[in-house]
Amino acid sequence: MIIETVMLPIKPGLESDFEVAFKKASKIISSMDGYLSHKLHKCIEVQGKYLLLVRWESLESHTVGFRSSTEYQEWKKLLHHFYEPFPTVEHFEEIEI
């Protein structure tokens, strides 16, 4: 299992519209093979800053399965115009401690 992390900077004044669009987009991502769960968090200190955490079965479930799908094109249409600047996506794996 891996976790995709993305800090989402939303254009000023579009936060409410983004949250509505994200609810629609959530249905898309949650239907994908290899998807486990996701959460969206809103920053308390910085307006327009969100943290997206997505759990995937594998890195390829996200980078190949989701990103090469037709569903990803719909995801992009719903969400990508809200970002300024465009976010960096990172993937993490759990370590034993």
Coordinates of N, CA and C in Angstrom, one line a residue:
M1 N 0.8 -1.2 0.0 CA 0.0 0.0 0.0 C 0.9 1.2 0.0
I2 N 0.5 2.2 -0.8 CA 1.2 3.5 -0.8 C 0.2 4.6 -0.6
I3 N 0.8 5.8 -0.2 CA 0.0 7.0 0.0 C 0.5 8.0 -0.9
E4 N -0.5 8.5 -1.7 CA -0.2 9.7 -2.6 C -0.5 10.9 -1.8
T5 N 0.4 11.9 -1.8 CA 0.2 13.2 -1.1 C 0.3 14.3 -2.0
V6 N -0.7 15.3 -1.9 CA -0.7 16.4 -2.8 C -1.1 17.6 -2.0
M7 N -0.3 18.7 -2.0 CA -0.7 20.0 -1.4 C -1.3 20.8 -2.5
L8 N -2.6 21.1 -2.4 CA -3.4 21.7 -3.4 C -3.6 23.2 -3.1
P9 N -2.9 24.1 -3.9 CA -3.1 25.5 -3.7 C -4.2 26.0 -4.6
I10 N -5.3 26.4 -4.1 CA -6.5 26.8 -4.8 C -6.5 28.3 -5.1
K11 N -6.9 28.7 -6.3 CA -6.9 30.2 -6.6 C -7.8 30.9 -5.6
P12 N -7.4 32.1 -5.2 CA -8.3 32.8 -4.2 C -9.7 33.0 -4.7
G13 N -10.6 32.8 -3.8 CA -12.0 33.0 -4.0 C -12.7 31.8 -4.6
L14 N -12.0 30.8 -5.0 CA -12.6 29.6 -5.6 C -12.7 28.4 -4.7
E15 N -12.4 28.6 -3.4 CA -12.4 27.5 -2.5 C -13.8 26.7 -2.4
S16 N -14.9 27.4 -2.4 CA -16.2 26.8 -2.3 C -16.5 26.0 -3.6
D17 N -16.2 26.6 -4.7 CA -16.4 25.9 -6.0 C -15.5 24.7 -6.1
F18 N -14.3 24.8 -5.6 CA -13.4 23.6 -5.6 C -13.9 22.5 -4.8
E19 N -14.4 22.8 -3.6 CA -15.0 21.8 -2.7 C -16.2 21.1 -3.3
V20 N -17.0 21.8 -4.0 CA -18.2 21.2 -4.7 C -17.7 20.3 -5.9
A21 N -16.7 20.8 -6.6 CA -16.2 20.0 -7.7 C -15.4 18.7 -7.2
F22 N -14.8 18.9 -6.1 CA -14.0 17.8 -5.5 C -15.0 16.6 -5.1
K23 N -16.1 17.0 -4.6 CA -17.1 16.0 -4.2 C -17.5 15.2 -5.4
K24 N -17.7 15.8 -6.6 CA -18.0 15.1 -7.8 C -16.8 14.2 -8.2
A25 N -15.6 14.8 -8.1 CA -14.4 14.1 -8.5 C -14.1 12.9 -7.6
S26 N -14.6 12.9 -6.4 CA -14.4 11.8 -5.5 C -15.0 10.6 -6.0
K27 N -16.1 10.7 -6.6 CA -16.8 9.5 -7.2 C -16.0 8.9 -8.3
I28 N -15.2 9.7 -9.0 CA -14.4 9.1 -10.1 C -13.2 8.3 -9.5
I29 N -12.5 9.0 -8.6 CA -11.3 8.3 -8.1 C -11.6 7.0 -7.3
S30 N -12.7 7.1 -6.6 CA -13.1 6.0 -5.7 C -13.6 4.8 -6.5
S31 N -13.8 4.9 -7.8 CA -14.2 3.8 -8.6 C -13.1 3.1 -9.3
M32 N -11.8 3.6 -9.1 CA -10.7 3.1 -9.9 C -10.1 1.8 -9.3
D33 N -9.6 0.9 -10.1 CA -8.9 -0.3 -9.6 C -7.7 0.1 -8.8
G34 N -7.5 -0.5 -7.7 CA -6.3 -0.2 -6.9 C -6.5 0.9 -5.9
Y35 N -7.6 1.6 -6.0 CA -8.0 2.7 -5.0 C -8.4 2.0 -3.7
L36 N -7.9 2.6 -2.6 CA -8.3 2.1 -1.3 C -9.2 3.2 -0.5
S37 N -8.7 4.4 -0.5 CA -9.4 5.5 0.2 C -8.8 6.8 -0.1
H38 N -9.5 7.9 0.3 CA -8.9 9.2 0.2 C -9.5 10.2 1.2
K39 N -8.8 11.2 1.5 CA -9.2 12.3 2.4 C -8.7 13.6 1.9
L40 N -9.5 14.6 2.1 CA -9.2 16.0 1.7 C -9.2 16.8 3.0
H41 N -8.1 17.5 3.3 CA -8.0 18.4 4.5 C -7.8 19.8 4.1
K42 N -8.5 20.7 4.8 CA -8.4 22.2 4.5 C -7.4 22.8 5.6
C43 N -6.5 23.5 5.1 CA -5.5 24.1 6.0 C -6.2 25.2 6.9
I44 N -5.8 25.2 8.2 CA -6.4 26.2 9.1 C -5.7 27.5 9.0
E45 N -4.3 27.5 8.8 CA -3.5 28.7 8.8 C -3.5 29.4 7.5
V46 N -3.6 28.7 6.4 CA -3.4 29.3 5.1 C -4.7 29.1 4.2
Q47 N -5.4 30.2 3.9 CA -6.6 30.1 3.1 C -6.3 29.6 1.7
G48 N -7.1 28.7 1.2 CA -6.9 28.2 -0.1 C -6.0 27.0 -0.3
K49 N -5.5 26.5 0.9 CA -4.5 25.4 0.9 C -5.2 24.1 1.4
Y50 N -5.1 23.1 0.6 CA -5.7 21.8 0.9 C -4.6 20.7 0.8
L51 N -4.8 19.6 1.6 CA -4.0 18.5 1.5 C -4.8 17.3 1.1
L52 N -4.4 16.6 0.0 CA -5.1 15.4 -0.4 C -4.3 14.2 -0.1
L53 N -4.8 13.2 0.5 CA -4.2 12.0 0.8 C -5.0 10.8 0.2
V54 N -4.3 10.0 -0.7 CA -5.0 8.9 -1.3 C -4.2 7.7 -1.1
R55 N -4.9 6.6 -0.6 CA -4.3 5.3 -0.4 C -4.6 4.5 -1.6
W56 N -3.5 3.9 -2.2 CA -3.5 3.0 -3.4 C -2.9 1.7 -3.0
E57 N -3.4 0.6 -3.7 CA -2.8 -0.7 -3.5 C -1.3 -0.7 -3.9
S58 N -1.0 0.1 -5.0 CA 0.4 0.1 -5.5 C 0.6 1.5 -6.2
L59 N 1.9 1.8 -6.4 CA 2.2 3.0 -7.1 C 1.6 3.0 -8.5
E60 N 1.7 1.8 -9.2 CA 1.2 1.7 -10.5 C -0.3 1.9 -10.6
S61 N -1.0 1.5 -9.6 CA -2.5 1.8 -9.5 C -2.8 3.2 -9.8
H62 N -1.9 4.1 -9.3 CA -2.1 5.6 -9.5 C -1.5 6.0 -10.8
T63 N -0.2 5.8 -10.9 CA 0.6 6.4 -12.0 C 0.2 5.8 -13.4
V64 N -0.1 4.6 -13.4 CA -0.5 3.9 -14.7 C -2.0 3.8 -14.8
G65 N -2.6 3.0 -13.9 CA -4.0 2.8 -13.9 C -4.9 4.0 -14.0
F66 N -4.8 4.8 -13.0 CA -5.6 6.0 -12.9 C -5.2 7.1 -14.0
R67 N -4.0 7.4 -14.0 CA -3.5 8.5 -14.9 C -3.7 8.2 -16.4
S68 N -3.7 7.0 -16.7 CA -3.9 6.7 -18.2 C -5.3 6.3 -18.5
S69 N -6.2 6.5 -17.6 CA -7.6 6.2 -17.8 C -8.4 7.4 -18.4
T70 N -9.6 7.0 -19.0 CA -10.5 8.1 -19.5 C -11.1 8.8 -18.3
E71 N -11.2 8.1 -17.1 CA -11.8 8.8 -15.9 C -10.8 9.9 -15.5
Y72 N -9.5 9.7 -15.6 CA -8.6 10.8 -15.2 C -8.8 12.1 -16.0
Q73 N -9.2 11.9 -17.3 CA -9.5 13.1 -18.1 C -10.7 13.9 -17.5
E74 N -11.7 13.2 -17.0 CA -12.8 13.9 -16.4 C -12.4 14.5 -15.1
W75 N -11.5 13.8 -14.3 CA -10.9 14.4 -13.1 C -10.2 15.7 -13.4
K76 N -9.4 15.7 -14.4 CA -8.7 16.9 -14.8 C -9.6 18.0 -15.1
K77 N -10.6 17.8 -15.9 CA -11.6 18.8 -16.3 C -12.3 19.4 -15.1
L78 N -12.6 18.6 -14.1 CA -13.3 19.1 -12.9 C -12.4 19.9 -12.0
L79 N -11.1 19.5 -11.9 CA -10.2 20.1 -10.8 C -9.0 20.9 -11.2
H80 N -8.4 20.6 -12.3 CA -7.1 21.2 -12.6 C -7.1 22.7 -12.8
H81 N -8.2 23.3 -13.2 CA -8.3 24.7 -13.4 C -8.3 25.5 -12.1
F82 N -8.5 24.8 -10.9 CA -8.5 25.5 -9.6 C -7.1 25.8 -9.1
Y83 N -6.1 25.1 -9.6 CA -4.8 25.1 -9.0 C -3.9 26.2 -9.4
E84 N -3.2 26.9 -8.5 CA -2.3 28.0 -8.8 C -1.3 28.1 -7.7
P85 N 0.0 27.6 -7.9 CA 0.5 26.9 -9.0 C 0.1 25.5 -9.1
F86 N 0.4 24.8 -10.1 CA 0.1 23.4 -10.3 C 0.8 22.6 -9.2
P87 N 0.1 21.7 -8.5 CA 0.7 21.0 -7.4 C 1.7 19.8 -7.8
T88 N 2.6 19.5 -6.8 CA 3.5 18.4 -7.0 C 2.9 17.2 -6.3
V89 N 2.9 16.0 -6.9 CA 2.4 14.8 -6.3 C 3.6 14.0 -5.9
E90 N 3.4 13.4 -4.6 CA 4.5 12.6 -4.1 C 3.8 11.3 -3.6
H91 N 4.6 10.2 -3.5 CA 4.1 8.9 -3.1 C 5.0 8.5 -1.9
F92 N 4.4 7.9 -0.9 CA 5.1 7.4 0.3 C 4.7 6.0 0.6
E93 N 5.7 5.2 1.1 CA 5.4 3.9 1.6 C 5.7 3.9 3.1
E94 N 5.0 3.0 3.8 CA 5.1 2.9 5.3 C 6.4 2.2 5.6
I95 N 7.0 2.6 6.7 CA 8.2 1.9 7.1 C 7.9 1.3 8.5
E96 N 8.5 0.2 8.9 CA 8.4 -0.4 10.2 C 9.2 0.4 11.2
I97 N 8.5 0.8 12.3 CA 9.3 1.5 13.4 C 9.1 0.8 14.7

